Coordinates of C-alpha atoms in Angstrom, one line a residue:
Chain P
M1 CA 90.1 87.6 90.4
K2 CA 88.4 90.1 92.7
Q3 CA 87.2 87.2 94.9
N4 CA 90.6 85.8 95.0
K5 CA 92.1 89.1 96.2
R6 CA 89.6 89.4 98.9
K7 CA 90.7 86.1 100.3
Q8 CA 94.4 87.1 100.2
R9 CA 93.6 89.9 102.6
R10 CA 92.6 87.3 105.2
V11 CA 95.7 85.2 104.7
I12 CA 98.5 87.7 105.5
P13 CA 98.2 89.1 109.0
G14 CA 98.6 92.7 110.0
F15 CA 96.3 94.6 107.7
G16 CA 94.5 96.5 110.4
L17 CA 97.7 97.3 112.3
S18 CA 99.7 98.4 109.4
L19 CA 97.0 100.5 107.8
G20 CA 96.2 102.0 111.2
V21 CA 99.7 103.1 111.8
T22 CA 100.1 104.4 108.2
I23 CA 97.0 106.5 108.4
T24 CA 97.7 107.8 111.9
I25 CA 101.2 109.1 111.0
L26 CA 100.0 110.3 107.6
S27 CA 97.3 112.3 109.3
L28 CA 99.6 113.9 111.8
I29 CA 102.3 114.8 109.4
V30 CA 100.5 115.5 106.2
I31 CA 96.7 115.5 106.3
I32 CA 96.0 117.7 109.4
P33 CA 98.5 120.4 108.4
L34 CA 97.0 120.4 104.9
C35 CA 93.5 120.7 106.3
S36 CA 94.6 123.7 108.4
L37 CA 95.7 125.3 105.1
V38 CA 92.3 124.6 103.6
I39 CA 90.5 126.0 106.8
F40 CA 92.7 129.1 106.7
T41 CA 92.0 129.6 103.0
A42 CA 88.3 129.4 103.6
Q43 CA 88.5 132.4 105.9
L44 CA 90.2 134.6 103.2
S45 CA 87.9 136.9 101.3
P46 CA 87.9 136.1 97.5
A47 CA 88.4 139.7 96.6
E48 CA 91.4 140.0 99.0
F49 CA 92.8 136.8 97.6
L50 CA 92.6 137.9 94.0
K51 CA 94.1 141.3 94.9
T52 CA 97.1 139.6 96.6
V53 CA 97.8 137.0 94.0
T54 CA 97.6 139.5 91.1
S55 CA 99.5 142.4 92.5
A56 CA 102.4 143.6 90.3
R57 CA 105.2 142.3 92.5
V58 CA 103.6 138.9 92.9
L59 CA 103.0 138.6 89.1
A60 CA 106.6 139.6 88.5
S61 CA 107.8 136.8 90.9
Y62 CA 105.7 134.2 89.0
K63 CA 107.4 135.3 85.8
V64 CA 110.9 135.0 87.3
S65 CA 110.1 131.6 88.9
F66 CA 108.4 130.2 85.8
T67 CA 111.0 131.4 83.2
T68 CA 114.1 130.4 85.2
A69 CA 112.6 127.0 86.2
L70 CA 111.5 126.3 82.6
T71 CA 114.9 127.3 81.2
A72 CA 116.8 125.2 83.8
S73 CA 114.5 122.2 83.2
L74 CA 114.9 122.4 79.4
I75 CA 118.7 122.5 79.8
N76 CA 118.4 119.5 82.1
A77 CA 116.2 117.6 79.7
V78 CA 118.8 117.9 77.0
M79 CA 121.8 117.3 79.2
G80 CA 120.0 114.6 81.2
L81 CA 119.1 112.7 78.0
I82 CA 122.8 112.9 76.8
I83 CA 124.1 111.7 80.2
A84 CA 121.6 108.9 80.5
W85 CA 122.5 107.8 76.9
V86 CA 126.2 107.9 77.7
L87 CA 125.8 105.9 80.9
V88 CA 123.6 103.2 79.3
R89 CA 125.2 102.8 75.9
Y90 CA 128.9 103.4 76.3
D91 CA 131.8 101.9 78.2
F92 CA 134.5 104.3 79.2
P93 CA 136.9 104.8 82.1
G94 CA 135.3 106.5 85.1
K95 CA 131.8 105.5 84.1
R96 CA 130.9 104.2 87.6
I97 CA 132.1 107.4 89.2
M98 CA 130.1 109.4 86.7
D99 CA 127.0 107.3 87.5
G100 CA 127.6 107.7 91.3
M101 CA 127.9 111.5 91.3
I102 CA 124.6 112.2 89.6
E103 CA 122.9 112.3 93.0
I104 CA 125.2 115.0 94.4
P105 CA 122.3 117.5 94.3
F106 CA 120.2 115.2 96.5
A107 CA 123.0 114.6 99.0
L108 CA 124.4 118.1 99.2
P109 CA 122.4 120.5 101.4
T110 CA 120.8 123.2 99.2
A111 CA 122.2 126.0 101.3
V112 CA 125.7 124.7 100.8
A113 CA 125.2 124.5 97.1
G114 CA 123.7 128.0 97.2
I115 CA 126.6 129.7 99.0
S116 CA 129.2 127.8 97.0
L117 CA 127.7 128.8 93.6
T118 CA 127.2 132.4 94.7
H119 CA 130.7 132.8 96.1
M120 CA 132.1 131.4 92.9
T121 CA 130.1 133.6 90.5
V122 CA 130.3 137.0 92.2
D123 CA 132.5 139.5 90.4
S124 CA 135.5 138.6 92.5
G125 CA 135.0 134.8 92.4
W126 CA 136.7 132.3 90.0
V127 CA 133.9 131.9 87.6
G128 CA 132.6 135.4 88.0
Q129 CA 135.9 136.9 86.9
L130 CA 136.0 134.6 83.9
F131 CA 132.5 135.6 82.7
G132 CA 133.0 139.2 83.8
R133 CA 135.5 139.6 80.9
F134 CA 132.7 138.9 78.5
G135 CA 130.4 141.2 80.3
I136 CA 128.2 138.4 81.7
E137 CA 127.1 138.7 85.3
I138 CA 125.9 135.5 86.9
A139 CA 125.4 136.1 90.6
Y140 CA 122.4 138.3 91.5
T141 CA 120.8 137.9 88.1
R142 CA 118.3 135.5 86.5
I143 CA 121.2 133.7 85.0
G144 CA 122.4 132.9 88.5
I145 CA 119.0 131.6 89.5
T146 CA 119.0 129.4 86.4
V147 CA 122.4 128.0 87.2
A148 CA 121.3 127.1 90.8
L149 CA 118.2 125.4 89.4
V150 CA 120.2 123.5 86.8
F151 CA 122.3 122.1 89.7
I152 CA 119.2 121.1 91.6
G153 CA 117.5 119.4 88.6
I154 CA 120.3 117.3 87.2
P155 CA 119.3 113.9 88.8
F156 CA 115.6 114.0 87.8
V157 CA 115.9 113.5 84.1
V158 CA 118.9 111.2 84.2
R159 CA 117.3 108.9 86.7
S160 CA 114.0 108.9 85.0
V161 CA 115.4 108.1 81.5
Q162 CA 118.2 105.7 82.5
P163 CA 116.1 102.6 83.5
V164 CA 113.8 103.0 80.5
L165 CA 116.7 103.3 78.1
E166 CA 118.3 100.2 79.6
K167 CA 115.1 98.2 78.7
V168 CA 115.0 99.4 75.1
D169 CA 115.8 96.3 73.0
P170 CA 118.8 96.9 70.8
Q171 CA 117.1 94.6 68.2
Y172 CA 114.8 97.5 67.2
E173 CA 117.9 99.5 66.3
E174 CA 119.4 96.6 64.5
A175 CA 116.2 96.1 62.5
A176 CA 116.1 99.8 61.7
S177 CA 119.7 99.9 60.5
M178 CA 119.2 96.7 58.5
L179 CA 116.3 98.3 56.8
G180 CA 118.6 101.1 55.8
A181 CA 117.8 103.8 58.4
E182 CA 120.4 106.5 59.2
K183 CA 121.6 106.6 62.8
S184 CA 119.9 109.9 63.6
Y185 CA 116.7 108.7 61.9
T186 CA 116.8 105.6 64.1
F187 CA 117.3 107.7 67.2
F188 CA 114.4 110.0 66.5
R189 CA 112.0 107.5 65.1
V190 CA 112.8 104.3 67.0
I191 CA 114.5 105.2 70.4
L192 CA 113.1 108.6 71.2
P193 CA 109.4 107.4 71.1
E194 CA 110.2 104.7 73.5
I195 CA 111.9 106.9 76.1
L196 CA 109.8 110.1 75.5
P197 CA 107.3 109.4 78.4
S198 CA 110.2 109.0 80.9
L199 CA 111.9 112.1 79.5
I200 CA 108.8 114.1 80.0
A201 CA 108.2 112.6 83.4
G202 CA 111.7 113.6 84.5
F203 CA 111.3 117.0 83.0
T204 CA 108.1 117.7 84.9
M205 CA 109.5 116.5 88.2
A206 CA 112.6 118.7 87.7
F207 CA 110.3 121.6 86.8
A208 CA 108.1 121.1 89.9
R209 CA 111.1 120.9 92.1
C210 CA 112.7 124.0 90.5
L211 CA 109.5 126.1 91.0
G212 CA 109.5 125.5 94.7
E213 CA 113.3 125.6 95.3
Y214 CA 114.4 128.0 97.9
G215 CA 117.7 127.1 99.6
S216 CA 120.1 127.2 96.7
V217 CA 118.4 130.1 95.0
V218 CA 118.0 132.6 97.8
F219 CA 121.7 133.3 98.0
I220 CA 122.5 133.7 94.3
A221 CA 119.3 135.5 93.4
G222 CA 120.0 138.9 95.0
N223 CA 116.3 139.0 95.7
M224 CA 115.5 142.3 94.0
P225 CA 111.7 142.8 93.8
F226 CA 110.4 142.6 90.1
E227 CA 113.9 141.5 88.9
T228 CA 115.2 138.4 90.7
E229 CA 112.6 137.7 93.4
I230 CA 111.2 134.2 93.2
T231 CA 107.8 133.3 94.4
P232 CA 108.9 131.1 97.4
L233 CA 111.0 134.0 98.6
L234 CA 108.0 136.3 98.4
I235 CA 106.0 133.9 100.6
M236 CA 108.9 133.8 103.0
S237 CA 109.1 137.6 103.3
Q238 CA 105.3 137.8 103.9
L239 CA 105.7 135.2 106.6
Q240 CA 108.4 137.2 108.3
E241 CA 106.1 140.1 108.4
Y242 CA 103.4 137.8 109.9
D243 CA 101.2 138.5 107.0
Y244 CA 99.7 135.0 106.9
A245 CA 96.8 135.9 104.6
S246 CA 99.1 137.0 101.8
A247 CA 101.6 134.2 102.3
T248 CA 98.8 131.6 102.2
S249 CA 97.2 133.2 99.1
I250 CA 100.4 133.1 97.1
A251 CA 101.2 129.6 98.5
L252 CA 97.8 128.4 97.1
V253 CA 98.7 129.6 93.6
M254 CA 102.0 127.7 93.9
L255 CA 100.3 124.6 95.2
A256 CA 97.8 124.7 92.3
A257 CA 100.7 124.9 89.9
A258 CA 102.4 122.0 91.6
F259 CA 99.3 119.8 91.5
L260 CA 98.8 120.6 87.9
I261 CA 102.4 119.4 87.2
L262 CA 101.8 116.3 89.4
F263 CA 98.7 115.5 87.5
V264 CA 100.4 115.8 84.1
N265 CA 103.2 113.7 85.4
A266 CA 100.8 111.0 86.7
V267 CA 99.1 110.8 83.3
L268 CA 102.5 110.5 81.6
Q269 CA 103.9 108.0 84.1
S270 CA 100.9 105.7 83.7
R271 CA 101.9 105.6 80.0
S272 CA 105.6 104.9 80.7
S273 CA 104.2 102.0 82.9
K274 CA 105.5 100.9 86.2
I275 CA 109.1 101.0 85.3
V276 CA 109.6 104.4 87.1
S277 CA 107.2 104.4 90.1
G278 CA 106.8 100.8 91.1
I279 CA 103.4 101.7 92.7
E280 CA 100.5 100.2 90.9
Chain O
M1 CA 124.2 96.3 74.2
K2 CA 127.7 95.7 73.1
T3 CA 126.8 96.1 69.5
Q4 CA 126.4 99.8 70.1
N5 CA 130.0 100.0 71.3
K6 CA 131.7 100.8 68.1
G7 CA 133.4 103.8 69.6
G8 CA 133.8 106.6 67.1
A9 CA 133.7 110.4 67.3
V10 CA 130.1 110.6 68.4
K11 CA 130.7 108.5 71.4
W12 CA 133.7 110.4 72.7
L13 CA 132.0 113.7 71.9
L14 CA 129.0 112.8 74.0
V15 CA 131.1 111.4 76.8
A16 CA 133.2 114.6 76.8
V17 CA 130.1 116.8 76.9
S18 CA 128.6 114.9 79.8
A19 CA 131.8 114.8 81.8
F20 CA 132.4 118.5 81.2
F21 CA 128.9 119.4 82.3
L22 CA 129.0 117.3 85.4
I23 CA 132.4 118.4 86.5
V24 CA 131.5 122.1 86.1
M25 CA 128.0 121.8 87.6
L26 CA 128.5 119.2 90.3
I27 CA 132.2 118.7 91.2
L28 CA 133.3 122.3 91.0
P29 CA 130.9 123.7 93.7
L30 CA 131.8 120.8 95.9
V31 CA 135.5 121.2 95.6
Y32 CA 135.1 125.0 95.9
V33 CA 133.6 124.6 99.4
L34 CA 136.5 122.5 100.6
I35 CA 139.1 124.9 99.1
T36 CA 137.5 128.0 100.6
A37 CA 137.1 126.3 104.0
F38 CA 140.8 125.5 104.3
R39 CA 142.2 128.5 102.4
E40 CA 143.3 130.2 105.6
G41 CA 144.7 126.9 107.0
I42 CA 143.4 124.4 109.4
Q43 CA 143.3 126.6 112.5
P44 CA 140.5 129.0 111.4
F45 CA 138.6 126.0 110.3
L46 CA 138.9 124.3 113.7
A47 CA 138.0 127.5 115.4
A48 CA 134.9 128.0 113.3
V49 CA 133.5 124.5 113.8
T50 CA 134.2 124.3 117.5
D51 CA 132.5 127.6 118.2
P52 CA 129.8 126.9 120.9
Y53 CA 127.0 128.1 118.5
A54 CA 128.4 125.9 115.8
L55 CA 128.4 122.9 118.1
K56 CA 124.9 123.6 119.2
S57 CA 123.7 123.8 115.6
I58 CA 125.4 120.5 114.9
Q59 CA 123.6 119.0 117.9
L60 CA 120.2 120.3 116.8
T61 CA 120.7 119.1 113.3
L62 CA 121.6 115.6 114.5
E63 CA 118.5 115.6 116.8
A64 CA 116.1 116.5 114.1
T65 CA 117.7 114.0 111.7
V66 CA 117.4 111.1 114.3
F67 CA 113.7 111.9 114.9
A68 CA 113.0 112.1 111.1
V69 CA 114.8 108.8 110.4
I70 CA 113.0 107.0 113.3
I71 CA 109.5 108.2 112.4
N72 CA 109.9 107.8 108.7
T73 CA 111.3 104.3 109.1
I74 CA 108.4 103.2 111.2
F75 CA 106.0 104.8 108.8
G76 CA 107.8 103.5 105.7
L77 CA 107.7 99.9 106.9
F78 CA 104.0 99.9 107.9
A79 CA 103.0 101.9 104.8
A80 CA 104.9 99.6 102.5
W81 CA 103.4 96.5 104.2
S82 CA 99.9 97.8 103.9
I83 CA 100.2 99.0 100.3
T84 CA 102.0 96.1 98.8
K85 CA 100.5 93.1 100.7
F86 CA 96.8 94.0 100.6
Q87 CA 94.2 95.2 98.2
F88 CA 91.9 97.9 99.5
R89 CA 90.0 101.0 98.4
G90 CA 91.8 104.3 98.7
K91 CA 95.3 102.8 98.1
K92 CA 96.0 105.3 95.3
V93 CA 94.9 108.2 97.5
I94 CA 97.3 107.0 100.3
S95 CA 100.2 106.6 97.9
T96 CA 99.5 110.1 96.4
L97 CA 99.4 111.6 99.9
I98 CA 102.7 109.9 100.8
D99 CA 104.4 111.4 97.8
L100 CA 102.9 114.8 98.3
P101 CA 105.7 116.3 100.4
L102 CA 108.0 115.8 97.4
T103 CA 106.0 118.2 95.2
V104 CA 105.3 120.8 97.9
S105 CA 107.8 123.6 98.1
P106 CA 109.7 123.6 101.4
I107 CA 108.5 127.1 102.1
I108 CA 104.9 125.9 101.8
A109 CA 105.7 122.9 104.1
G110 CA 106.8 125.4 106.7
L111 CA 103.8 127.5 106.1
I112 CA 101.3 124.7 106.7
Y113 CA 102.8 124.1 110.1
V114 CA 102.7 127.7 111.0
L115 CA 99.0 127.8 110.1
T116 CA 98.4 124.6 112.1
F117 CA 100.2 125.5 115.3
G118 CA 100.7 129.3 115.0
R119 CA 98.8 132.1 116.8
Q120 CA 95.8 132.1 114.5
S121 CA 95.2 128.4 114.8
F122 CA 92.4 127.0 116.9
L123 CA 94.9 124.7 118.5
Y124 CA 97.0 127.7 119.8
P125 CA 95.1 128.4 123.0
Y126 CA 95.3 124.7 124.0
L127 CA 99.0 124.5 123.2
K128 CA 99.7 127.7 125.1
A129 CA 97.7 126.4 128.2
A130 CA 99.8 123.2 128.1
G131 CA 103.0 125.3 127.8
I132 CA 104.0 123.7 124.5
S133 CA 105.6 125.9 121.8
I134 CA 106.0 124.2 118.4
I135 CA 106.7 126.9 115.9
Y136 CA 109.8 129.0 116.3
A137 CA 111.0 126.2 118.6
V138 CA 112.7 122.8 118.3
P139 CA 109.5 120.7 117.8
G140 CA 108.6 122.8 114.7
I141 CA 112.0 122.1 113.2
V142 CA 111.6 118.4 113.9
L143 CA 108.2 118.3 112.3
A144 CA 109.3 120.2 109.3
T145 CA 112.2 117.8 108.9
I146 CA 109.9 114.8 109.1
F147 CA 107.6 116.3 106.5
V148 CA 110.2 117.0 103.9
T149 CA 111.7 113.5 104.2
F150 CA 108.4 111.8 104.6
P151 CA 108.3 109.6 101.5
F152 CA 112.0 108.8 101.3
I153 CA 112.0 105.4 103.0
S154 CA 108.6 104.1 101.9
R155 CA 109.4 105.0 98.3
E156 CA 112.5 102.8 98.4
I157 CA 110.8 99.8 100.0
I158 CA 107.5 99.8 98.0
P159 CA 109.0 99.0 94.6
V160 CA 111.0 96.1 96.0
L161 CA 108.0 94.6 97.8
T162 CA 105.8 95.1 94.7
A163 CA 108.4 93.2 92.7
A164 CA 108.6 90.4 95.3
G165 CA 104.9 89.8 95.3
T166 CA 102.9 88.2 98.1
D167 CA 103.3 84.5 97.5
E168 CA 106.0 83.9 100.1
E169 CA 104.2 85.7 102.8
E170 CA 101.0 83.8 102.0
A171 CA 102.8 80.5 102.1
A172 CA 104.3 81.5 105.5
A173 CA 101.0 82.6 106.9
L174 CA 99.2 79.4 105.7
M175 CA 101.9 77.4 107.5
G176 CA 101.0 79.2 110.6
A177 CA 103.7 81.8 111.0
N178 CA 102.5 85.0 112.8
G179 CA 102.9 88.5 111.5
W180 CA 106.1 89.4 113.2
T181 CA 107.8 86.1 112.2
I182 CA 106.7 86.6 108.5
F183 CA 108.1 90.1 108.5
R184 CA 111.3 89.1 110.2
R185 CA 112.0 85.9 108.3
V186 CA 110.4 86.5 104.9
T187 CA 109.9 90.1 104.1
F188 CA 112.8 91.8 105.8
P189 CA 115.6 89.9 103.9
H190 CA 114.0 91.3 100.7
I191 CA 113.9 94.9 101.8
K192 CA 117.1 95.1 104.0
W193 CA 119.2 97.0 101.4
A194 CA 116.4 99.2 100.1
L195 CA 115.6 100.2 103.7
L196 CA 119.2 101.1 104.4
Y197 CA 119.3 103.0 101.2
G198 CA 116.1 104.9 102.2
I199 CA 117.6 105.7 105.6
V200 CA 120.7 107.1 103.9
L201 CA 118.6 109.3 101.6
C202 CA 116.5 110.4 104.5
T203 CA 119.5 111.3 106.6
A204 CA 121.0 113.4 103.8
R205 CA 117.9 115.4 103.2
A206 CA 117.1 115.8 106.9
M207 CA 120.5 117.2 107.6
G208 CA 120.4 119.6 104.7
E209 CA 116.9 120.9 104.8
F210 CA 116.8 124.6 104.7
G211 CA 113.6 126.2 103.5
A212 CA 111.0 124.5 105.7
V213 CA 113.2 124.7 108.7
S214 CA 113.9 128.3 108.0
V215 CA 110.2 129.2 108.2
L216 CA 109.7 127.4 111.5
S217 CA 112.9 128.4 113.2
G218 CA 112.9 131.5 115.2
H219 CA 116.5 131.9 114.0
L220 CA 117.7 132.0 117.6
R221 CA 121.5 131.5 117.6
G222 CA 122.3 128.5 119.8
K223 CA 118.6 127.6 120.3
T224 CA 116.8 127.0 117.0
N225 CA 119.6 127.3 114.4
T226 CA 120.3 124.1 112.5
M227 CA 123.5 123.7 110.5
P228 CA 122.2 125.1 107.2
L229 CA 120.6 128.0 109.0
Y230 CA 123.7 128.8 110.9
I231 CA 125.6 128.7 107.6
E232 CA 123.2 131.3 106.2
L233 CA 123.7 133.4 109.3
L234 CA 127.5 133.3 108.9
Y235 CA 127.4 133.9 105.2
Q236 CA 125.1 136.9 105.5
G237 CA 127.4 138.3 108.2
Y238 CA 130.3 138.0 105.7
D239 CA 132.0 135.4 107.8
F240 CA 132.9 133.3 104.7
T241 CA 135.5 131.2 106.4
G242 CA 133.1 130.2 109.1
A243 CA 130.3 129.5 106.6
F244 CA 132.4 127.4 104.3
A245 CA 134.0 125.6 107.3
M246 CA 130.5 124.5 108.4
S247 CA 129.6 123.7 104.8
A248 CA 132.7 121.5 104.5
I249 CA 131.3 119.2 107.2
L250 CA 128.1 118.8 105.2
V251 CA 130.1 118.3 102.0
V252 CA 132.0 115.4 103.6
M253 CA 128.8 114.0 104.8
A254 CA 127.3 114.2 101.3
V255 CA 130.2 112.4 99.8
C256 CA 130.0 109.6 102.5
I257 CA 126.3 109.3 101.7
L258 CA 126.9 109.0 98.0
I259 CA 129.4 106.2 98.6
L260 CA 127.0 104.4 101.0
R261 CA 124.2 104.9 98.6
N262 CA 126.2 103.1 95.8
V263 CA 127.2 100.3 98.1
F264 CA 123.6 99.7 99.3
E265 CA 122.2 99.9 95.8
Y266 CA 124.8 97.4 94.5
R267 CA 124.1 95.0 97.4
G268 CA 120.4 95.5 96.9
K269 CA 120.6 94.5 93.3
K270 CA 122.7 91.5 94.2
N271 CA 120.2 90.6 96.9
E272 CA 117.3 90.6 94.4
E273 CA 119.2 88.3 92.0

């Protein structure tokens, strides 16, 4: 097999050219800037780094970012599963439109989503007035941040679960029901194990995206230090003060978190096979 | 699949829950932008979007988008070709690096360019001597836009080419076709719709990018403000009509993109069959 593959390389032309162009552009856009991050990091003193990334305000921002991203991703995991189920298993009027609008958060610029959600949920806005009667404030609180992150994360779980659910053979369910299983039992014991890897993959992708999200959150958050200040915003404010050392230190912590999530995702995706990624 | 369609209360409950959630979370913000933009009539809307600064920001956004689409299309085609048609060491590393911009926060994307081309970089003296400014200028905005949309096109093409395999290209090569002919006659028909789909996604994201561009822009009105940055500026200056008027343009664009997306996806699926 190996021998065979070696020969294939010779048959189709353009290996050198295509790989050359790929690596050149990849280097210019991704690798060199990332290296400069590494070089800059190497110049930071470890003590200074630790002091920056564990200062009270930074720790508070991790907490805000982490809890809001987690809450939003959990909401999306549940709602995404329901929506994917509805889109795959049921026929109803308007189904194609519902399927088509899942990608709105990808197509709509985050800043536009941000100002729209904020303007709606402030005290004088439509939604803000409604919730104000019950004493719930949305804009400029962590609830507002969570709402913005739910918006951003909707497509991830739906689009991850949907193709896998389409491939689950209905015969399994028929077999289960013939053997006398309840519908809910069939769902949790037969269908859920099949789609669980894709559900977790969608969840982790949404979670990673939410942790780094800036555009939609910055308007609705209010950006109060210790209360509603997310980590990306903190990096932004350090950059505006030209404090590159602090900005980079905090960014490294975020990158480490993102890579951890990417790693977990890769492990889970290899289990849910090539249905999702297409890359071997 | 039809066996599941017995209807019943559960079905309609789940459909209703999904529809309610999507309407409140997705449609409402979209419609709200349009309503707010036109609340004071068409005249203030037109005044806001034909403001010289507004026009300049539209122009800059289009420039950055065109660059991003061109570079990412070239990259996407070459990367997909090398990854799917050949076996080589380090393939996994390359595909991981291609996908990396998706996981990196836009703010960090901006930061790494600031560190590469900014004042503390070893490149800075050379750039300064050559009179090139990258950060807080248009080239920085273009670079940031390319970075955040980097994997969009290759990611659409790679799965299609993986599914198509290499047999057809091998046959063509053995019959003496050269690389360009193989690509044009054999490979391109497979990826046509996926490529268009990728371009549409790339355009959408490029026009809307905010975080990374915000770091690299000097926020100079009329010089380095893209549409989303200009919207932020108007919104923070309490010019809500102006902010929502500019947003309305982007909302219309988003809706067009979604329609195109669905057309291309449908045609792509048909193409594969």
